[in-house]
Amino acid sequence: MTPWIVLISYLVALLLIDFFILHKKDTVTTVKRAIFETIFFITNALLFTGLLYYFYDKGLVENVTNLTPTNAVIKYLTGYIIELSLSVDNLFVIAIIFTSFKIPLKFQHKLLFLGILGAIVFRAILISVGIVLINKIHGMSIVFGLFLLFTALKMLKKEAEHKEIEEPKGLKRLFHFSKEFDGEKYITRINGKRVFTALFGALITIEFTDLLFALDSIPAIFAVTTDPFIVYSSNIFAIMGLRSLYFFLSNMLQKFVYLKYSVFSILVFVSLKLMTASWFDIPEWFSLLFIFISLAIGIYISTLKSKEA
């Protein structure tokens, strides 16, 4: 089998295990279960490095950037950690969406599961377009770098307080939304009219916001590599672990408020790396070290401040 078939089969198997074994029924995800699932998905992401090394060692992947097997693994891990780091902000937004739509805990995992299916498709399209642009248009890496820098500065200027999130306005004009629930249904009838329930409203908002976050995270990984297989695999493995990570951190998100500054520093770093790639190459070990230190400082300061409060 080709590496792409192996990757897709691996991801489908994980999704089936998640949906039919780990979450057979709509039950509330406990912290203990969330920790187990987080370890499960991170372990699988790490195990995939063995397959990745084999693919590049045997020349089974179209190695467009001439990577050695070891370099391929390092770039995959760097991209994976970058995507997880940038997902921190996404976790805050997901929490706000669930609060705004008043989504019961027992339905939250199913919504995130459906959201990941959409994310897999959307990100595959965006990655393909991004790679074509960066390979065909000279100086596109500088454009992506400037975009990431703009995103980082914009994030820093955001108000500290969160506002309620509503459905995308364009969709509100096309569909009739309701804040009401009808069990697990996404469509129901109210006063004889067919309307979309709050569950569907939350789902479509999650898909929309993930698309916006993808516009930030995908250019970020181009600072590490433009190899399609590494970009897509690291991106998707990071997204798949996001659901369990959300339930693990959901009760602690407010304590880790300084992680946003860690994400800001990582965005600035990768934007500078993208813009200066033509002049000199920053080694991957330094990128990994910078990301780890940034996250560690954010967690440490957040912990100190929460103890003082």
PDB file of C-alpha atoms in Angstrom, residues 29-147:
ATOM      1  CA  THR A  29     -16.381  12.684  29.348  1.00  0.00           C
ATOM      2  CA  THR A  30     -14.664  12.589  32.737  1.00  0.00           C
ATOM      3  CA  VAL A  31     -11.214  14.075  33.366  1.00  0.00           C
ATOM      4  CA  LYS A  32      -9.823  10.551  33.905  1.00  0.00           C
ATOM      5  CA  ARG A  33     -11.188   9.352  30.556  1.00  0.00           C
ATOM      6  CA  ALA A  34      -9.973  12.536  28.839  1.00  0.00           C
ATOM      7  CA  ILE A  35      -6.436  11.957  30.184  1.00  0.00           C
ATOM      8  CA  PHE A  36      -6.505   8.365  28.870  1.00  0.00           C
ATOM      9  CA  GLU A  37      -7.756   9.470  25.452  1.00  0.00           C
ATOM     10  CA  THR A  38      -5.198  12.295  25.247  1.00  0.00           C
ATOM     11  CA  ILE A  39      -2.388   9.815  25.962  1.00  0.00           C
ATOM     12  CA  PHE A  40      -3.922   7.416  23.417  1.00  0.00           C
ATOM     13  CA  PHE A  41      -3.930   9.974  20.566  1.00  0.00           C
ATOM     14  CA  ILE A  42      -0.505  11.426  21.423  1.00  0.00           C
ATOM     15  CA  THR A  43       0.934   7.883  21.561  1.00  0.00           C
ATOM     16  CA  ASN A  44      -0.493   7.101  18.120  1.00  0.00           C
ATOM     17  CA  ALA A  45       0.917  10.337  16.727  1.00  0.00           C
ATOM     18  CA  LEU A  46       4.338   9.324  18.075  1.00  0.00           C
ATOM     19  CA  LEU A  47       4.011   5.729  16.839  1.00  0.00           C
ATOM     20  CA  PHE A  48       3.389   7.048  13.352  1.00  0.00           C
ATOM     21  CA  THR A  49       6.973   8.354  13.317  1.00  0.00           C
ATOM     22  CA  GLY A  50       8.091   4.725  12.916  1.00  0.00           C
ATOM     23  CA  LEU A  51       6.025   4.358   9.754  1.00  0.00           C
ATOM     24  CA  LEU A  52       7.199   7.765   8.562  1.00  0.00           C
ATOM     25  CA  TYR A  53      10.856   6.787   8.958  1.00  0.00           C
ATOM     26  CA  TYR A  54      10.212   3.548   7.039  1.00  0.00           C
ATOM     27  CA  PHE A  55       8.443   5.362   4.177  1.00  0.00           C
ATOM     28  CA  TYR A  56      11.289   7.846   3.686  1.00  0.00           C
ATOM     29  CA  ASP A  57      13.993   5.246   4.226  1.00  0.00           C
ATOM     30  CA  LYS A  58      12.551   2.972   1.500  1.00  0.00           C
ATOM     31  CA  GLY A  59      11.752   5.854  -0.857  1.00  0.00           C
ATOM     32  CA  LEU A  60       8.012   5.116  -0.821  1.00  0.00           C
ATOM     33  CA  VAL A  61       7.097   8.805  -0.501  1.00  0.00           C
ATOM     34  CA  GLU A  62       7.585  11.361  -3.252  1.00  0.00           C
ATOM     35  CA  ASN A  63      10.393  13.103  -1.369  1.00  0.00           C
ATOM     36  CA  VAL A  64      10.150  16.483  -3.100  1.00  0.00           C
ATOM     37  CA  THR A  65      12.394  18.255  -0.558  1.00  0.00           C
ATOM     38  CA  ASN A  66      15.029  15.473  -0.407  1.00  0.00           C
ATOM     39  CA  LEU A  67      14.662  14.772   3.301  1.00  0.00           C
ATOM     40  CA  THR A  68      16.575  12.049   5.096  1.00  0.00           C
ATOM     41  CA  PRO A  69      14.380   9.671   7.176  1.00  0.00           C
ATOM     42  CA  THR A  70      15.630  11.293  10.401  1.00  0.00           C
ATOM     43  CA  ASN A  71      14.943  14.829   9.138  1.00  0.00           C
ATOM     44  CA  ALA A  72      11.478  13.763   8.004  1.00  0.00           C
ATOM     45  CA  VAL A  73      10.670  12.505  11.524  1.00  0.00           C
ATOM     46  CA  ILE A  74      12.051  15.681  13.161  1.00  0.00           C
ATOM     47  CA  LYS A  75      10.035  17.920  10.830  1.00  0.00           C
ATOM     48  CA  TYR A  76       6.901  15.849  11.468  1.00  0.00           C
ATOM     49  CA  LEU A  77       7.314  16.172  15.254  1.00  0.00           C
ATOM     50  CA  THR A  78       8.047  19.908  14.980  1.00  0.00           C
ATOM     51  CA  GLY A  79       4.957  20.439  12.834  1.00  0.00           C
ATOM     52  CA  TYR A  80       2.842  18.316  15.184  1.00  0.00           C
ATOM     53  CA  ILE A  81       3.894  20.322  18.245  1.00  0.00           C
ATOM     54  CA  ILE A  82       3.372  23.649  16.422  1.00  0.00           C
ATOM     55  CA  GLU A  83      -0.159  22.610  15.420  1.00  0.00           C
ATOM     56  CA  LEU A  84      -0.974  21.503  18.973  1.00  0.00           C
ATOM     57  CA  SER A  85       0.424  24.772  20.347  1.00  0.00           C
ATOM     58  CA  LEU A  86      -1.618  26.919  17.976  1.00  0.00           C
ATOM     59  CA  SER A  87      -4.707  24.859  18.862  1.00  0.00           C
ATOM     60  CA  VAL A  88      -4.663  26.271  22.403  1.00  0.00           C
ATOM     61  CA  ASP A  89      -6.483  29.385  21.211  1.00  0.00           C
ATOM     62  CA  ASN A  90      -8.931  27.131  19.381  1.00  0.00           C
ATOM     63  CA  LEU A  91      -9.747  25.375  22.657  1.00  0.00           C
ATOM     64  CA  PHE A  92     -10.747  28.684  24.248  1.00  0.00           C
ATOM     65  CA  VAL A  93     -13.064  29.437  21.311  1.00  0.00           C
ATOM     66  CA  ILE A  94     -14.658  25.958  21.441  1.00  0.00           C
ATOM     67  CA  ALA A  95     -15.362  26.484  25.141  1.00  0.00           C
ATOM     68  CA  ILE A  96     -17.075  29.807  24.344  1.00  0.00           C
ATOM     69  CA  ILE A  97     -19.139  28.201  21.555  1.00  0.00           C
ATOM     70  CA  PHE A  98     -20.420  25.463  23.858  1.00  0.00           C
ATOM     71  CA  THR A  99     -21.224  28.043  26.539  1.00  0.00           C
ATOM     72  CA  SER A 100     -22.968  30.387  24.092  1.00  0.00           C
ATOM     73  CA  PHE A 101     -25.173  27.635  22.648  1.00  0.00           C
ATOM     74  CA  LYS A 102     -25.647  26.019  26.076  1.00  0.00           C
ATOM     75  CA  ILE A 103     -24.590  22.611  24.720  1.00  0.00           C
ATOM     76  CA  PRO A 104     -25.002  19.817  27.336  1.00  0.00           C
ATOM     77  CA  LEU A 105     -21.766  17.978  28.209  1.00  0.00           C
ATOM     78  CA  LYS A 106     -23.078  14.658  26.860  1.00  0.00           C
ATOM     79  CA  PHE A 107     -23.390  16.087  23.315  1.00  0.00           C
ATOM     80  CA  GLN A 108     -20.068  17.925  23.204  1.00  0.00           C
ATOM     81  CA  HIS A 109     -17.862  15.016  22.119  1.00  0.00           C
ATOM     82  CA  LYS A 110     -20.178  14.111  19.219  1.00  0.00           C
ATOM     83  CA  LEU A 111     -20.100  17.691  17.955  1.00  0.00           C
ATOM     84  CA  LEU A 112     -16.306  17.770  18.143  1.00  0.00           C
ATOM     85  CA  PHE A 113     -16.154  14.398  16.370  1.00  0.00           C
ATOM     86  CA  LEU A 114     -18.275  15.692  13.478  1.00  0.00           C
ATOM     87  CA  GLY A 115     -16.230  18.874  13.500  1.00  0.00           C
ATOM     88  CA  ILE A 116     -13.029  16.876  12.987  1.00  0.00           C
ATOM     89  CA  LEU A 117     -14.478  15.145   9.924  1.00  0.00           C
ATOM     90  CA  GLY A 118     -15.086  18.528   8.325  1.00  0.00           C
ATOM     91  CA  ALA A 119     -11.656  19.760   9.401  1.00  0.00           C
ATOM     92  CA  ILE A 120      -9.940  16.804   7.688  1.00  0.00           C
ATOM     93  CA  VAL A 121     -11.524  17.762   4.354  1.00  0.00           C
ATOM     94  CA  PHE A 122     -11.077  21.536   4.687  1.00  0.00           C
ATOM     95  CA  ARG A 123      -7.444  21.281   5.763  1.00  0.00           C
ATOM     96  CA  ALA A 124      -6.601  18.880   2.935  1.00  0.00           C
ATOM     97  CA  ILE A 125      -7.893  21.492   0.467  1.00  0.00           C
ATOM     98  CA  LEU A 126      -6.110  24.411   2.170  1.00  0.00           C
ATOM     99  CA  ILE A 127      -2.817  22.500   2.443  1.00  0.00           C
ATOM    100  CA  SER A 128      -2.958  21.575  -1.249  1.00  0.00           C
ATOM    101  CA  VAL A 129      -3.629  25.184  -2.258  1.00  0.00           C
ATOM    102  CA  GLY A 130      -0.924  26.497   0.089  1.00  0.00           C
ATOM    103  CA  ILE A 131       1.736  24.127  -1.247  1.00  0.00           C
ATOM    104  CA  VAL A 132       0.897  25.030  -4.852  1.00  0.00           C
ATOM    105  CA  LEU A 133       1.141  28.743  -4.046  1.00  0.00           C
ATOM    106  CA  ILE A 134       4.426  28.454  -2.158  1.00  0.00           C
ATOM    107  CA  ASN A 135       6.000  26.355  -4.939  1.00  0.00           C
ATOM    108  CA  LYS A 136       4.691  28.335  -7.894  1.00  0.00           C
ATOM    109  CA  ILE A 137       4.874  31.939  -6.689  1.00  0.00           C
ATOM    110  CA  HIS A 138       8.265  33.357  -5.762  1.00  0.00           C
ATOM    111  CA  GLY A 139       8.225  35.132  -2.405  1.00  0.00           C
ATOM    112  CA  MET A 140       4.981  33.458  -1.251  1.00  0.00           C
ATOM    113  CA  SER A 141       6.708  32.350   1.961  1.00  0.00           C
ATOM    114  CA  ILE A 142       7.238  36.030   2.813  1.00  0.00           C
ATOM    115  CA  VAL A 143       3.523  36.690   2.221  1.00  0.00           C
ATOM    116  CA  PHE A 144       2.602  33.788   4.534  1.00  0.00           C
ATOM    117  CA  GLY A 145       5.108  35.057   7.097  1.00  0.00           C
ATOM    118  CA  LEU A 146       3.634  38.566   7.059  1.00  0.00           C
ATOM    119  CA  PHE A 147       0.135  37.097   7.393  1.00  0.00           C
TER     120      PHE A 147
END
